[in-house]
Amino acid sequence: MSAPSIHIDLARIIDEVDPRIYSGFTEHMGRCIYGGIYDPDNQHGLVDLKTGFRTDVLEALKELNVPLVRYPGGNFVSSYRWQDGIGPKELRPRRPELAWLTEESNQFGTGTKFVWCRTLGTEPYICLNMGTGTLEDALAWVEYCNSSANTYWANLRRKNGHEEPYNVKYWSLGNIFDSLPSTNAHHQGLTGNEVWGPWQVGQMESQDYAKKAFQWAKALKLLDPSIKLISCGETGFSDWDRVTLKKLAPVVDFHSIHRTEGKHDVNVMGLRDMASELVSDLTQTTYYPLHLFANLMQGTSLDVFVSAPSPATFYTGPTVPKFVQHLTTHTPDTAKLTKYVDVSAVLSRDGREVRVAVLNRHGEEGFVVPIWFAGGAETVQEEVRVYEVWSQQLEDGNTFGDERVKTVERCVRFTGLYELKRHSFQGMVAEILF
């Protein structure tokens, strides 16, 4: 089988990598908050007794250099009363929790989250409740967090022990509300994922959400013109996105999208999310590629070309979105979006290293690929560092006492050829010769 080849030209610069693409997400769901990042009753010596924060989880997350963390959801936020999570903990009410059908103790709330963010060295990003919540609730939360005025909610923050504003910059206008996600894989019979919308408290159609969010955005910016607002998107290419962006583009700063798939080929060929998961002392497999990206792939992004010399080097099956499959059918091999070998590269911030992230999306076949530098092989040092995430079986995961998928680091002699195992992710760091 003819192998693809990777072509890298250090002069073909795209732009600086925005660190915010490596941001994170926390939600009152399962053990994410209670027993995850916050566990004051932990009996195994893994907690900061003053804050109740899990020290092992903090240590692992600090290695990701997370710039932003979204809170408090997720589906949870659509019936969340933020006012329940402030003030003395012994006075906070327990509430029915409608997203995951549990109870919410409200022991972890706004102030605790901000202390946790400060401890982690990250910036908070708040998602507003547009389900059961009102615009008045949203304005109150922004006032509580950001106002320095002599007003009710700002004074209540001071009473609760925080004199200065928290100055939260990023605010999301609700969680996923879309009602008819026709582009979702579930509707195309490709996965068993649940359908967006019907389970969301306060579900709306696109035009209703757009009208409501437009009015919220105007009022929130009147209260604090410095904040950045994020509208609620679906996939980035659905009719929901068309309708909402047409209305909201003048008043929001960003638009969020959300993609999850289940089948391997469909997942790796479409537009996709990456999430990091930590459970107690168990590190889930997705942590490792995100760790490599967040630490290595910072700097200046390069325009990389990957050849596809034969049909065996690209995928032709169903994709989500469907237009990816259609483009694959009607574009030259060199321009196909479904090449099995997917590559990105950056120049490090000090300009001394080129860092290459290589994903072999093929579930069964490996490749030995030539890597061509525009200035020849002598562009980089002969010895390169390699970080590989791989396991024998695509279905392998990590369990307690059996961590099959993790990063393996080694140094190799670069000869111009590079071996890519099937379904593997690898990072290569090479020092540039000047």
Tab-separated table of N, CA, C and O in Angstrom, residues 4 6 340-343 358-360 365-369 388 418-426:
chain	number	residue	atom	x	y	z
A	4	PRO	N	1.012	7.731	2.708
A	4	PRO	CA	0.972	9.185	2.582
A	4	PRO	C	2.309	9.784	2.984
A	4	PRO	O	3.142	9.120	3.599
A	6	ILE	N	4.187	13.565	4.515
A	6	ILE	CA	3.936	14.813	5.250
A	6	ILE	C	4.949	15.856	4.785
A	6	ILE	O	6.164	15.590	4.771
A	340	TYR	N	-6.481	9.395	6.203
A	340	TYR	CA	-6.279	8.681	7.462
A	340	TYR	C	-5.205	9.327	8.327
A	340	TYR	O	-5.281	9.313	9.551
A	341	VAL	N	-4.191	9.885	7.697
A	341	VAL	CA	-3.129	10.561	8.451
A	341	VAL	C	-3.456	12.042	8.549
A	341	VAL	O	-3.562	12.736	7.535
A	342	ASP	N	-3.654	12.503	9.768
A	342	ASP	CA	-4.031	13.892	10.028
A	342	ASP	C	-2.895	14.549	10.813
A	342	ASP	O	-2.420	13.985	11.815
A	343	VAL	N	-2.456	15.725	10.376
A	343	VAL	CA	-1.240	16.327	10.928
A	343	VAL	C	-1.447	17.807	11.215
A	343	VAL	O	-2.113	18.514	10.462
A	358	VAL	N	0.769	14.045	14.999
A	358	VAL	CA	0.362	13.145	13.916
A	358	VAL	C	-0.641	12.129	14.455
A	358	VAL	O	-0.368	11.445	15.445
A	359	LEU	N	-1.777	12.046	13.799
A	359	LEU	CA	-2.812	11.088	14.167
A	359	LEU	C	-3.035	10.130	13.004
A	359	LEU	O	-3.324	10.560	11.891
A	360	ASN	N	-2.881	8.831	13.263
A	360	ASN	CA	-3.284	7.827	12.285
A	360	ASN	C	-4.696	7.391	12.641
A	360	ASN	O	-4.922	6.674	13.613
A	365	GLU	N	-4.744	-0.273	10.010
A	365	GLU	CA	-3.508	-0.219	9.245
A	365	GLU	C	-2.541	0.818	9.784
A	365	GLU	O	-2.933	1.935	10.140
A	366	GLY	N	-1.262	0.449	9.832
A	366	GLY	CA	-0.210	1.403	10.137
A	366	GLY	C	0.435	1.904	8.858
A	366	GLY	O	0.226	1.354	7.775
A	367	PHE	N	1.225	2.981	8.977
A	367	PHE	CA	1.910	3.548	7.814
A	367	PHE	C	3.344	3.894	8.183
A	367	PHE	O	3.628	4.258	9.331
A	368	VAL	N	4.224	3.777	7.230
A	368	VAL	CA	5.570	4.353	7.345
A	368	VAL	C	5.583	5.551	6.412
A	368	VAL	O	5.552	5.398	5.183
A	369	VAL	N	5.581	6.758	6.988
A	369	VAL	CA	5.384	7.962	6.176
A	369	VAL	C	6.682	8.761	6.054
A	369	VAL	O	7.408	8.936	7.037
A	388	GLU	N	4.197	9.127	22.298
A	388	GLU	CA	3.226	8.262	21.630
A	388	GLU	C	2.107	7.845	22.587
A	388	GLU	O	2.363	7.435	23.713
A	418	TYR	N	8.923	7.937	9.124
A	418	TYR	CA	8.328	7.914	10.461
A	418	TYR	C	7.252	6.834	10.504
A	418	TYR	O	6.378	6.789	9.629
A	419	GLU	N	7.335	5.959	11.497
A	419	GLU	CA	6.384	4.864	11.610
A	419	GLU	C	5.171	5.278	12.438
A	419	GLU	O	5.306	5.736	13.578
A	420	LEU	N	3.996	5.118	11.862
A	420	LEU	CA	2.739	5.407	12.539
A	420	LEU	C	1.985	4.108	12.766
A	420	LEU	O	1.549	3.460	11.809
A	421	LYS	N	1.835	3.719	14.013
A	421	LYS	CA	1.049	2.527	14.316
A	421	LYS	C	-0.425	2.801	14.029
A	421	LYS	O	-0.860	3.948	13.994
A	422	ARG	N	-1.186	1.749	13.851
A	422	ARG	CA	-2.620	1.899	13.634
A	422	ARG	C	-3.249	2.592	14.843
A	422	ARG	O	-2.792	2.436	15.972
A	423	HIS	N	-4.290	3.347	14.617
A	423	HIS	CA	-5.025	4.108	15.638
A	423	HIS	C	-4.112	4.687	16.729
A	423	HIS	O	-4.345	4.528	17.902
A	424	SER	N	-3.061	5.381	16.296
A	424	SER	CA	-2.127	5.977	17.266
A	424	SER	C	-2.092	7.486	17.131
A	424	SER	O	-2.384	8.055	16.080
A	425	PHE	N	-1.723	8.125	18.229
A	425	PHE	CA	-1.468	9.569	18.231
A	425	PHE	C	-0.036	9.780	18.683
A	425	PHE	O	0.402	9.205	19.688
A	426	GLN	N	0.692	10.624	17.946
A	426	GLN	CA	2.080	10.856	18.289
A	426	GLN	C	2.451	12.325	18.158
A	426	GLN	O	1.946	13.021	17.273
